[in-house]
Structure formats: structure tokens, C-alpha cells
Amino acid sequence: MRKLSMALLAGVALVGCGGPEAAEQTAPMSWEEFKASAVKEADSDVYVFGGDQAVEGEQGLREYYEHNLANGDVGSTEGGLAVYYLGYDVKYSSTQARNLTYCVSSASFGSRHSTVVSAMNNAAYAWETTANVNFIHSSAYDSNCTASQTAVFFDVRQVSGAGYTARAFFPNSSRSARNVLIDSSAFSMTGAWTLTGVLRHELGHVLGFRHEHTRLSTTGCYEDANWRGLTAYDSYSVMHYPQCNGSQTGDLVLTSADKTGARALYP
């Protein structure tokens, strides 16, 4: 089976917990039902499902279903921060973790470009001062910042009408799917969440961290069992959605458990 390049996203608080993540499922969702719940992005071969997850291609969507949902998997209560796990931790080598280069599309963001550059810098700083990782803004490529720009490790671009606030990727994604996509709706958010907070969450996924709420079937937002707990379960985690029985009422920030888990994965 090929690797699933599943990307978990940050916009669920604004778009709701839809799709296949029902708590305490009593019967597995059929493949037809699952496929119907997914939306194919217009300009790529990426399918988004469950409000905030993505895989590459219909084959990837089917593999995700067969591996995680076909048998009605209901998750574990054992534990904080959890890394994507496929029999091994999905993470970067120590060298790659220190060289996560990216561009920020000046063409797609327009007048919002400097706002995104600042938010990315601040979000990256939170992880860089916690673990042995380094995000590098390669601004020379901002004017040609696309999914096919191989001079950077990933691109940051704006989309509109995507149905999510933002989406990211995991370390095992191919270059074409290594994008942080920010929907235009992110610039009109109300409440405690900031763009920096959303991007802190997204960069957590870029580093390989899963949604914290997938660790318990009782959160109402269970996803699958492909994770390994790095700390005890943390309902305040930057990777936990408040509407999934989370405890965070402010912006999405790293907790002490998040920092402990990040240092454990990238010491």
C-alpha cells in the first residue's frame, strides 16, 4: 500500500465537524457514503473530507477508507501531542527538520501578503523555540510560489471557497501536496482565533502532529488510530479543536504538553 499523504487542517471551528468523524460509530460508513462526503479540490488531485482532512487522489481516498474506516475503527483512550504513526513515526530527519523552506505567494495574497508573512513567522517561531526545527521563508520565490516550485520545500497560497479555513500536509506528502492553503475566509475570522493561531496549528501538522481529539472516541471528532501519543492526552493542545470537547477557549497556542511532545519528536 502506498503512503497516505493525509493533511489535517485548521478551519473546523468555522466550518463545523462534518463528514466521517462521528463519535462511537456503531456501523462502518460505506465506501460510497465516504466518497460522497469528500470534496475534490478544483485545481489539484486532492480530496478533502471530514471538514479538514486531505489525501492525494481517489486511490488515496480509497486506501484511507479501507485502512481506517471500513471496519468501524473506534480509537484508543491511551495517551498530549500525538505524532502520525504508520508503524513508524511520520517525521523528518534531523537535517530536513532544520531546513523547512517555504514561499508565500505574493500573487495569490496580494495586499494580504505581508500579513501572511508576519503570521507565518510568528507561528514558526512558536515551534522553533520549542523543538529542533527551523522554518525558512525563501522570499525570493514569493513571486513564483506554486505547488511546482521545487526551490522550496512547501508553498503557502490563498484559495477561496474551499470550505475550510486552512489546510496543511504531513511529512510524507509529495511536493505537489506540500502546501499550506489559507482560505480567504481566514481574513475575516471573529472570536479568539487569529491567523497566527491557525498557522501554529497548521505547522504542527507540517511537523507530523495529529489532531489531539482523534485520541478519544468520546470527543465526537474521532478520525483514525494512526497516531502515537508523545505525552498524556491534552484537551488544551494547539492540535485540539474546542468544539471537539476541547478545553481551549482562547487562541490556538502551544501548551506545556505540546512543547514536551515536540521536543520528544525533534530533540
PDB file of N, CA, C and O in Angstrom, residues 85-110:
ATOM      1  N   TYR A  85       1.407   8.070  12.862  1.00  0.00           N
ATOM      2  CA  TYR A  85       2.121   6.805  13.045  1.00  0.00           C
ATOM      3  C   TYR A  85       1.587   5.746  12.087  1.00  0.00           C
ATOM      4  O   TYR A  85       0.387   5.472  12.055  1.00  0.00           O
ATOM      5  N   LEU A  86       2.495   5.174  11.285  1.00  0.00           N
ATOM      6  CA  LEU A  86       2.136   4.115  10.333  1.00  0.00           C
ATOM      7  C   LEU A  86       3.041   2.904  10.556  1.00  0.00           C
ATOM      8  O   LEU A  86       3.604   2.339   9.625  1.00  0.00           O
ATOM      9  N   GLY A  87       3.184   2.531  11.821  1.00  0.00           N
ATOM     10  CA  GLY A  87       4.163   1.503  12.161  1.00  0.00           C
ATOM     11  C   GLY A  87       5.527   2.134  12.388  1.00  0.00           C
ATOM     12  O   GLY A  87       6.469   1.478  12.827  1.00  0.00           O
ATOM     13  N   TYR A  88       5.638   3.396  12.102  1.00  0.00           N
ATOM     14  CA  TYR A  88       6.814   4.222  12.328  1.00  0.00           C
ATOM     15  C   TYR A  88       6.315   5.665  12.452  1.00  0.00           C
ATOM     16  O   TYR A  88       5.228   5.999  11.973  1.00  0.00           O
ATOM     17  N   ASP A  89       7.090   6.515  13.093  1.00  0.00           N
ATOM     18  CA  ASP A  89       6.718   7.913  13.224  1.00  0.00           C
ATOM     19  C   ASP A  89       6.905   8.616  11.878  1.00  0.00           C
ATOM     20  O   ASP A  89       7.983   8.531  11.273  1.00  0.00           O
ATOM     21  N   VAL A  90       5.869   9.305  11.420  1.00  0.00           N
ATOM     22  CA  VAL A  90       5.963  10.083  10.186  1.00  0.00           C
ATOM     23  C   VAL A  90       6.539  11.439  10.569  1.00  0.00           C
ATOM     24  O   VAL A  90       5.838  12.325  11.049  1.00  0.00           O
ATOM     25  N   LYS A  91       7.831  11.612  10.383  1.00  0.00           N
ATOM     26  CA  LYS A  91       8.555  12.804  10.812  1.00  0.00           C
ATOM     27  C   LYS A  91       9.711  13.054   9.857  1.00  0.00           C
ATOM     28  O   LYS A  91       9.973  12.257   8.953  1.00  0.00           O
ATOM     29  N   TYR A  92      10.409  14.153  10.053  1.00  0.00           N
ATOM     30  CA  TYR A  92      11.557  14.494   9.222  1.00  0.00           C
ATOM     31  C   TYR A  92      12.851  14.007   9.862  1.00  0.00           C
ATOM     32  O   TYR A  92      12.926  13.808  11.081  1.00  0.00           O
ATOM     33  N   SER A  93      13.861  13.850   9.022  1.00  0.00           N
ATOM     34  CA  SER A  93      15.200  13.616   9.542  1.00  0.00           C
ATOM     35  C   SER A  93      15.637  14.891  10.257  1.00  0.00           C
ATOM     36  O   SER A  93      15.072  15.973  10.057  1.00  0.00           O
ATOM     37  N   SER A  94      16.641  14.781  11.100  1.00  0.00           N
ATOM     38  CA  SER A  94      17.114  15.955  11.828  1.00  0.00           C
ATOM     39  C   SER A  94      17.603  17.032  10.877  1.00  0.00           C
ATOM     40  O   SER A  94      17.438  18.235  11.139  1.00  0.00           O
ATOM     41  N   THR A  95      18.170  16.628   9.736  1.00  0.00           N
ATOM     42  CA  THR A  95      18.652  17.596   8.740  1.00  0.00           C
ATOM     43  C   THR A  95      17.492  18.316   8.071  1.00  0.00           C
ATOM     44  O   THR A  95      17.491  19.543   7.963  1.00  0.00           O
ATOM     45  N   GLN A  96      16.489  17.555   7.616  1.00  0.00           N
ATOM     46  CA  GLN A  96      15.343  18.167   6.946  1.00  0.00           C
ATOM     47  C   GLN A  96      14.542  19.045   7.900  1.00  0.00           C
ATOM     48  O   GLN A  96      14.033  20.100   7.514  1.00  0.00           O
ATOM     49  N   ALA A  97      14.430  18.629   9.152  1.00  0.00           N
ATOM     50  CA  ALA A  97      13.661  19.403  10.134  1.00  0.00           C
ATOM     51  C   ALA A  97      14.252  20.789  10.355  1.00  0.00           C
ATOM     52  O   ALA A  97      13.528  21.717  10.756  1.00  0.00           O
ATOM     53  N   ARG A  98      15.539  20.960  10.053  1.00  0.00           N
ATOM     54  CA  ARG A  98      16.186  22.254  10.208  1.00  0.00           C
ATOM     55  C   ARG A  98      16.206  23.047   8.909  1.00  0.00           C
ATOM     56  O   ARG A  98      16.792  24.133   8.861  1.00  0.00           O
ATOM     57  N   ASN A  99      15.543  22.532   7.876  1.00  0.00           N
ATOM     58  CA  ASN A  99      15.598  23.188   6.568  1.00  0.00           C
ATOM     59  C   ASN A  99      14.237  23.151   5.879  1.00  0.00           C
ATOM     60  O   ASN A  99      14.113  22.735   4.724  1.00  0.00           O
ATOM     61  N   LEU A 100      13.209  23.596   6.595  1.00  0.00           N
ATOM     62  CA  LEU A 100      11.841  23.586   6.064  1.00  0.00           C
ATOM     63  C   LEU A 100      11.580  24.923   5.368  1.00  0.00           C
ATOM     64  O   LEU A 100      10.999  25.847   5.922  1.00  0.00           O
ATOM     65  N   THR A 101      12.042  25.003   4.136  1.00  0.00           N
ATOM     66  CA  THR A 101      11.931  26.243   3.374  1.00  0.00           C
ATOM     67  C   THR A 101      10.541  26.387   2.767  1.00  0.00           C
ATOM     68  O   THR A 101       9.903  25.405   2.410  1.00  0.00           O
ATOM     69  N   TYR A 102      10.089  27.626   2.667  1.00  0.00           N
ATOM     70  CA  TYR A 102       8.767  27.868   2.088  1.00  0.00           C
ATOM     71  C   TYR A 102       8.723  29.243   1.418  1.00  0.00           C
ATOM     72  O   TYR A 102       9.545  30.129   1.706  1.00  0.00           O
ATOM     73  N   CYS A 103       7.766  29.403   0.527  1.00  0.00           N
ATOM     74  CA  CYS A 103       7.494  30.698  -0.079  1.00  0.00           C
ATOM     75  C   CYS A 103       6.063  31.089   0.268  1.00  0.00           C
ATOM     76  O   CYS A 103       5.235  30.232   0.601  1.00  0.00           O
ATOM     77  N   VAL A 104       5.767  32.379   0.198  1.00  0.00           N
ATOM     78  CA  VAL A 104       4.427  32.904   0.452  1.00  0.00           C
ATOM     79  C   VAL A 104       3.992  33.629  -0.811  1.00  0.00           C
ATOM     80  O   VAL A 104       4.604  34.638  -1.193  1.00  0.00           O
ATOM     81  N   SER A 105       2.978  33.137  -1.464  1.00  0.00           N
ATOM     82  CA  SER A 105       2.574  33.644  -2.775  1.00  0.00           C
ATOM     83  C   SER A 105       2.132  35.104  -2.738  1.00  0.00           C
ATOM     84  O   SER A 105       1.081  35.435  -2.184  1.00  0.00           O
ATOM     85  N   SER A 106       2.915  35.974  -3.360  1.00  0.00           N
ATOM     86  CA  SER A 106       2.522  37.385  -3.456  1.00  0.00           C
ATOM     87  C   SER A 106       1.395  37.559  -4.455  1.00  0.00           C
ATOM     88  O   SER A 106       0.555  38.457  -4.300  1.00  0.00           O
ATOM     89  N   ALA A 107       1.333  36.686  -5.452  1.00  0.00           N
ATOM     90  CA  ALA A 107       0.288  36.785  -6.477  1.00  0.00           C
ATOM     91  C   ALA A 107      -1.083  36.446  -5.905  1.00  0.00           C
ATOM     92  O   ALA A 107      -2.074  37.137  -6.182  1.00  0.00           O
ATOM     93  N   SER A 108      -1.171  35.390  -5.094  1.00  0.00           N
ATOM     94  CA  SER A 108      -2.479  34.977  -4.585  1.00  0.00           C
ATOM     95  C   SER A 108      -2.936  35.823  -3.396  1.00  0.00           C
ATOM     96  O   SER A 108      -4.122  36.101  -3.248  1.00  0.00           O
ATOM     97  N   PHE A 109      -2.006  36.275  -2.554  1.00  0.00           N
ATOM     98  CA  PHE A 109      -2.399  37.046  -1.372  1.00  0.00           C
ATOM     99  C   PHE A 109      -2.540  38.541  -1.660  1.00  0.00           C
ATOM    100  O   PHE A 109      -3.268  39.235  -0.957  1.00  0.00           O
ATOM    101  N   GLY A 110      -1.844  39.040  -2.646  1.00  0.00           N
ATOM    102  CA  GLY A 110      -1.948  40.456  -2.983  1.00  0.00           C
ATOM    103  C   GLY A 110      -1.621  41.343  -1.799  1.00  0.00           C
ATOM    104  O   GLY A 110      -0.562  41.219  -1.174  1.00  0.00           O
TER     105      GLY A 110
END
